Coordinates of C-alpha atoms and ligand atoms in Angstrom, one line a residue:
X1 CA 0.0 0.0 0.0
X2 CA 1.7 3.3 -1.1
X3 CA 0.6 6.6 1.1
X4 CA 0.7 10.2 0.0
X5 CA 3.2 11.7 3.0
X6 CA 4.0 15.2 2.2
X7 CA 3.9 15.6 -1.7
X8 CA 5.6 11.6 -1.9
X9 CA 4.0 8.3 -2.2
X10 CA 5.5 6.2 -0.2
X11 CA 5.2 2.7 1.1
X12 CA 3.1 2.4 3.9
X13 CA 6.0 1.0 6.3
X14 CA 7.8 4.3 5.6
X15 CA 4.5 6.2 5.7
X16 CA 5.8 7.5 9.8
X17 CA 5.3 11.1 11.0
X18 CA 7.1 12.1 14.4
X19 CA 5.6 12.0 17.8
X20 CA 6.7 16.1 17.9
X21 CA 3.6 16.4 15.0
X22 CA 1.1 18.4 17.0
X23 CA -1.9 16.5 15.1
X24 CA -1.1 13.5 17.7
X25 CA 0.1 15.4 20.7
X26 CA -3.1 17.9 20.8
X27 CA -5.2 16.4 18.0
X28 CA -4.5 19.7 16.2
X29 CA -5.5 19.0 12.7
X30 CA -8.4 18.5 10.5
X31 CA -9.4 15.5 8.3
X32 CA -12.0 14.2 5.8
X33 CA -13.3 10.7 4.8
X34 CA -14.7 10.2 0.8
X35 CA -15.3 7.6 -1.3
X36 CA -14.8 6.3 -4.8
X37 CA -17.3 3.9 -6.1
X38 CA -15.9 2.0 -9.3
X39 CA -13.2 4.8 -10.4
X40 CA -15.4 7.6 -9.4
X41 CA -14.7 10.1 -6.7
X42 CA -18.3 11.2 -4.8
X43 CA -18.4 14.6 -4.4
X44 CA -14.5 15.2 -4.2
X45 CA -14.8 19.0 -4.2
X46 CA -17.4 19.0 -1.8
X47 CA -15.1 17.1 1.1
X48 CA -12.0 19.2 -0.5
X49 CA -13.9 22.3 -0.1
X50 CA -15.0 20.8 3.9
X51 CA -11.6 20.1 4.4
X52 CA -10.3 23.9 3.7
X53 CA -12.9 25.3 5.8
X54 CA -12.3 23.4 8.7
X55 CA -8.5 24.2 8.6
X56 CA -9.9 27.8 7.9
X57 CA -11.8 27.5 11.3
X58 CA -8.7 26.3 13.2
X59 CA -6.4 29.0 11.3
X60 CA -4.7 26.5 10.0
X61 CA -2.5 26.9 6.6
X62 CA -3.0 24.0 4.1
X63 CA 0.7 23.9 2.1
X64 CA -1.0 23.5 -1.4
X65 CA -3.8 24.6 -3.6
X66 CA -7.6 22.9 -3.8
X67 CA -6.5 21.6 -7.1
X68 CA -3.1 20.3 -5.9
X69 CA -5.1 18.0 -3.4
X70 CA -7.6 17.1 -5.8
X71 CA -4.1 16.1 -8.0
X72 CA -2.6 14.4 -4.8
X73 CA -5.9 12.0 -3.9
X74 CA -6.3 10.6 -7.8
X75 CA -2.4 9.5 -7.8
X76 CA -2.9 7.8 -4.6
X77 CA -5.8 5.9 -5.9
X78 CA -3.9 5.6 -8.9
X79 CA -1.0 4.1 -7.3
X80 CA -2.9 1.5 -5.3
X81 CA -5.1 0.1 -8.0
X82 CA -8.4 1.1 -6.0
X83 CA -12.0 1.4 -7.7
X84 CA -13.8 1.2 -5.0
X85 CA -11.8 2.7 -2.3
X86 CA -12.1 4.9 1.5
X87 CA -9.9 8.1 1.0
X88 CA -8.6 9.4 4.3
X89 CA -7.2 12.9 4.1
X90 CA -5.4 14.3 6.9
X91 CA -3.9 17.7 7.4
X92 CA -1.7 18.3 10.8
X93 CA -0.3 21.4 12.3
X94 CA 2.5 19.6 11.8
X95 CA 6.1 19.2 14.2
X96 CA 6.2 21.3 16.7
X97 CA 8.3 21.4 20.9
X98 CA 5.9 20.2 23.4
X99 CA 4.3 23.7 23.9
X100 CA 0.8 23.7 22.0
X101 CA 1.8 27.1 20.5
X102 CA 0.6 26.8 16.8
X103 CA 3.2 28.8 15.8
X104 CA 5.9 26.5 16.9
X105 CA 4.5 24.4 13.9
X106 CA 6.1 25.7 10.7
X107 CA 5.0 23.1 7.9
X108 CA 1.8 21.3 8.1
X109 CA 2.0 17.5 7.7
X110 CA -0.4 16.3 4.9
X111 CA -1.2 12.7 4.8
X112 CA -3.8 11.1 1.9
X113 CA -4.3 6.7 2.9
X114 CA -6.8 4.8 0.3
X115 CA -8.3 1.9 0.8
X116 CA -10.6 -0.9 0.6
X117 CA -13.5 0.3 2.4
X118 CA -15.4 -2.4 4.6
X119 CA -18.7 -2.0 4.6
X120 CA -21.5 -2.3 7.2
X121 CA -23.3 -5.7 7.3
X122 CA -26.2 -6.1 4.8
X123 CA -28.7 -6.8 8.0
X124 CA -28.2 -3.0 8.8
X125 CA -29.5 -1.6 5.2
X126 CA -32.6 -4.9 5.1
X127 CA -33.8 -4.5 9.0
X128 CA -32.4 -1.1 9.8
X129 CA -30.1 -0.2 12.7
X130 CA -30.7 0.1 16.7
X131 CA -29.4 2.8 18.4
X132 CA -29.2 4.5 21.4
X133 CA -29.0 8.0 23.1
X134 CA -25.7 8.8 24.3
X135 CA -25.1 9.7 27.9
X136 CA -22.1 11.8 26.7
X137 CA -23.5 15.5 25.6
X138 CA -22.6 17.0 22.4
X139 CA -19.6 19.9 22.7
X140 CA -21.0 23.4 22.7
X141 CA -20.4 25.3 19.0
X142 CA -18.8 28.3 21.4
X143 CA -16.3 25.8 22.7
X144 CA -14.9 23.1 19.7
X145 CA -17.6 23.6 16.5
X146 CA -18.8 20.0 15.4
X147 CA -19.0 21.4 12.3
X148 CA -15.1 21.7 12.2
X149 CA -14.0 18.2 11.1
X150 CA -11.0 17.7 13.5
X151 CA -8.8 15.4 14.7
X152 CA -9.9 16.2 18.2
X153 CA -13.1 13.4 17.9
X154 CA -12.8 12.3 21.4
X155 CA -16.8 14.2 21.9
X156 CA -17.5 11.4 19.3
X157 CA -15.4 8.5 20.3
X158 CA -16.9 9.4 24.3
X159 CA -20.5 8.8 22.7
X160 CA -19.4 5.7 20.4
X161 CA -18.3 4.2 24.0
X162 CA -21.5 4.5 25.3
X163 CA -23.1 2.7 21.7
X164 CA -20.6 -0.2 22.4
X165 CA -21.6 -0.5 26.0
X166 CA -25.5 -0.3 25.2
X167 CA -24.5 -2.9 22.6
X168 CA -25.2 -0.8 19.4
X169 CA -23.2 0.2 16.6
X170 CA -24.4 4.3 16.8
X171 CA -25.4 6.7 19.2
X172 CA -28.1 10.1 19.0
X173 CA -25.7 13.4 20.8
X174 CA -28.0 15.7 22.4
X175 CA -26.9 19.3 22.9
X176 CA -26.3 20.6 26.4
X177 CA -30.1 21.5 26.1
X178 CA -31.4 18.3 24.6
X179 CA -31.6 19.2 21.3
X180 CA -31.2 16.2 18.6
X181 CA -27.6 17.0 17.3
X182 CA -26.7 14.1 15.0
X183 CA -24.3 10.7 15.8
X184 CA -20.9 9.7 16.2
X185 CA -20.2 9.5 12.5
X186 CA -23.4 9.8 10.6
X187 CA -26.1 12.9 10.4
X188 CA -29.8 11.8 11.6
X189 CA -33.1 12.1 9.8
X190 CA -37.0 11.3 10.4
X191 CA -39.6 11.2 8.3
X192 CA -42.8 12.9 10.1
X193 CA -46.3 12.8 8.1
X194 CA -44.5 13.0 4.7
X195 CA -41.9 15.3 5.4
X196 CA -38.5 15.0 5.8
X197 CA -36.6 16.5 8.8
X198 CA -33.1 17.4 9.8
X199 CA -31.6 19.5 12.8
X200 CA -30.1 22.4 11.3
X201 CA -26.3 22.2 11.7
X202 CA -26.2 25.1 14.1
X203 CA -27.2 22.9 16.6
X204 CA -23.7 21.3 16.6
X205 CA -23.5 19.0 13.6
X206 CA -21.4 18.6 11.0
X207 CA -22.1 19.8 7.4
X208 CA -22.6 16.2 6.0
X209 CA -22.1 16.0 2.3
X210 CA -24.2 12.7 2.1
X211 CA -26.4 15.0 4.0
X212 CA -26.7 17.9 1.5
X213 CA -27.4 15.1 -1.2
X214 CA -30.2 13.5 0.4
X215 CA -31.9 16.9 0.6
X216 CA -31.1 17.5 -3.2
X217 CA -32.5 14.1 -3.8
X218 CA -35.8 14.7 -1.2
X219 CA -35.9 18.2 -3.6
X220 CA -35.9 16.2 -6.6
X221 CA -38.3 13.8 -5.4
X222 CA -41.0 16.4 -4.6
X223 CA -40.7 15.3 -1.2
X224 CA -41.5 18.4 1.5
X225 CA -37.9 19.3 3.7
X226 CA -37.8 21.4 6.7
X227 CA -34.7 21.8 8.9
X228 CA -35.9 22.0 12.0
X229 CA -34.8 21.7 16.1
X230 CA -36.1 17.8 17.4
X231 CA -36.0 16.3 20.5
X232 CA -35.3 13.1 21.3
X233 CA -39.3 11.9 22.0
X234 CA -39.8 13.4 18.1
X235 CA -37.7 11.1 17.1
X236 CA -39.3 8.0 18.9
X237 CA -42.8 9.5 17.3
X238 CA -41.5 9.5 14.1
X239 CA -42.5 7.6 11.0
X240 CA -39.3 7.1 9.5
X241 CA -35.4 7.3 10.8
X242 CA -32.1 7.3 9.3
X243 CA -28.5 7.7 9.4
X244 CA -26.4 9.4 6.5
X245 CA -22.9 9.3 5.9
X246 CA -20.1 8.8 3.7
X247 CA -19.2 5.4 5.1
X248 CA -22.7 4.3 5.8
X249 CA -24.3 6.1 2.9
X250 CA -28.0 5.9 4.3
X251 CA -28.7 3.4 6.8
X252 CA -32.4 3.0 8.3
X253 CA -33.2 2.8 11.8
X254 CA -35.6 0.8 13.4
X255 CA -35.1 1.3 17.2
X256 CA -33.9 3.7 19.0
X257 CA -33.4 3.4 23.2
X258 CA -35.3 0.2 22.8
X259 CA -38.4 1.7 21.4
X260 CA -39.2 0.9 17.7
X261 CA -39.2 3.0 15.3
X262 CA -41.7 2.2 12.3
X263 CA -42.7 -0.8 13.1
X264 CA -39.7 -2.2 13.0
X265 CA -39.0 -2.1 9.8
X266 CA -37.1 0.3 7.7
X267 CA -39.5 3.0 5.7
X268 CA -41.0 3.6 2.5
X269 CA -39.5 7.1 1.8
X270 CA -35.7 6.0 3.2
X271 CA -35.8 3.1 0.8
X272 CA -36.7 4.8 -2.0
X273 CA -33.5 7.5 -1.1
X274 CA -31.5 5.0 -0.2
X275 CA -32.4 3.9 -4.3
X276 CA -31.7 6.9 -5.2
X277 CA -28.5 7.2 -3.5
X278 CA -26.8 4.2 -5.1
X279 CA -27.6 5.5 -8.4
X280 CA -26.4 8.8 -7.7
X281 CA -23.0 7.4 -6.6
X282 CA -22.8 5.3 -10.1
X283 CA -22.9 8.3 -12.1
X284 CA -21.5 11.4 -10.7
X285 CA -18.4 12.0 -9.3
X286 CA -15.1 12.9 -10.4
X287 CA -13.7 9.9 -12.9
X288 CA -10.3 8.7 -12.9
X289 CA -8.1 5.9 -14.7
X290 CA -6.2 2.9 -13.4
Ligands
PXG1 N1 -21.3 13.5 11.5 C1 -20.1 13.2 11.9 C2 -19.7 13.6 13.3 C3 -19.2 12.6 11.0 O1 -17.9 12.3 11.4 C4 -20.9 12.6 9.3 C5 -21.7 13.3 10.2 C6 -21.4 12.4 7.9 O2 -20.7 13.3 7.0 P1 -20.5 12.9 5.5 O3 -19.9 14.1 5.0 O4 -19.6 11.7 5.5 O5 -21.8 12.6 4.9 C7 -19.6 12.3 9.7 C8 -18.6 11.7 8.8 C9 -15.8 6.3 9.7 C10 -16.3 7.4 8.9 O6 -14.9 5.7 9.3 C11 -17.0 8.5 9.4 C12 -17.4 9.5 8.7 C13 -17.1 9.6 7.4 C14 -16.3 8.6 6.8 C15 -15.9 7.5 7.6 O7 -16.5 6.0 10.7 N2 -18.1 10.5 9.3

């Protein structure tokens, strides 16, 4: 497996950054997860285009151009053979003393891993997922903004905890005032009485791409959208729930705190998107060669 480490591909085993790079001693550093589906790149300047405003929101230089980046992740794929491939793009403050002063850090460290990408288990997308409300709160906008996609995901990986320990694979984050926020790694959505529903991402969520293109295709389908603050109990009334994201695409969900959701069975309207989604992802996206 070859690695993009700071403008080289190199072999994995030489793909090392020092324990000085600020992006592992303070989690100082932004990131982005995206997806090729047979040799095309889903919504690559979307996630690009995430991936400079978060650095943006942590004043944090990125060493090369939009188009540079878009460049680096296509030779990576390239280089590895991958179709169908998980594209992990990392952007560090880089090396600095032990001191978290930023400006200690002169060259930001830019990694770019592809891969296979594992999928969920089929069960999930047929008989939808069960999920649970997380004890641990969602960070306050003022304090660390959710919708900054940063290496400091220990608000998430707190939450994920308390999935694994309730025995579930995803968790609902409330805000400090018990407003639906979204999960560890996915945006949430219900169907209520025909229309679709979303928290705005004020709340404290992040600007999902697979998000935005579930609205486009809810637009498209001449179903009604409204973004709109939910509680948890909205959610349990709901007709419909799902997940969206890039690594789950759109997964339904069928109970939620042990109460189900839609009689148990995934919805009408979220498996017609989730239709719509796969054929989406077979004919957009940015195309590339092996
Ligand atoms: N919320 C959070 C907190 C996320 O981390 C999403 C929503 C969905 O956003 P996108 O843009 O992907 O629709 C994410 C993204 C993984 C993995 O390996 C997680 C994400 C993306 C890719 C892989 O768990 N989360």
């Amino acid at each position: 497996m070859r690695i993009y480490l700071n403008g080289k591909l190199v072999d994995k085993d030489k793909a090392v950054i020092s324990v000085f790079d600020h992006g592992l001693l303070y989690g100082d550093g932004v990131f982005e997860g995206i997806r090729s589906y047979d040799s095309l790149i889903f919504k690559l300047e979307e996630h690009i285009d995430r991936l400079y405003r978060s650095a943006e929101a942590i004043e944090l230089n990125i060493p090369m151009t939009k188009a540079d980046m878009t460049k680096a992740v296509i030779e990576t794929l390239k280089s590895n053979g991958l179709k169908d491939a998980y594209i992990r793009l990392v952007v560090t403050r880089g090396v600095g003393d032990l001191g978290l002063d930023p400006r200690k850090c002169k060259v930001p460290t830019v990694f770019i891993i592809t891969d296979k990408i594992s999928l969920y288990p089929k069960e999930f997308y047929r008989d939808g997922l069960a999920i649970i409300t997380a004890k641990t709160k969602r960070n306050l906008t003022a304090a660390l903004n959710p919708k900054i996609k940063s290496l400091n995901y220990l608000n998430n990986i707190l939450a994920k905890i308390d999935a694994i320990k309730a025995g579930t694979e995803e968790a609902i984050m409330l805000t400090y005032d018990d407003y639906v926020a979204e999960c560890t790694g996915d945006n949430i959505f219900m169907i209520f009485a025909g229309t679709l529903i979303t928290p705005p991402t004020d709340v404290g969520a992040l600007e999902g791409i697979t998000r935005d293109a579930v609205i486009g295709l809810a637009k498209d389908a001449g179903i009604s959208f409204e973004e709109k603050m939910i509680k948890i109990e909205d959610l349990y009334n709901a007709d419909e729930v799902f997940l969206t994201g890039t690594a789950a695409e759109i997964i339904p969900v069928t109970m939620i705190d042990k109460r189900r959701i839609s009689g148990g069975r995934p919805g009408e309207i979220t498996r017609r998107l989730m239709e719509e989604f796969k054929s989406i992802t077979k004919t957009s996206g940015v195309k590339y060669e092996l």
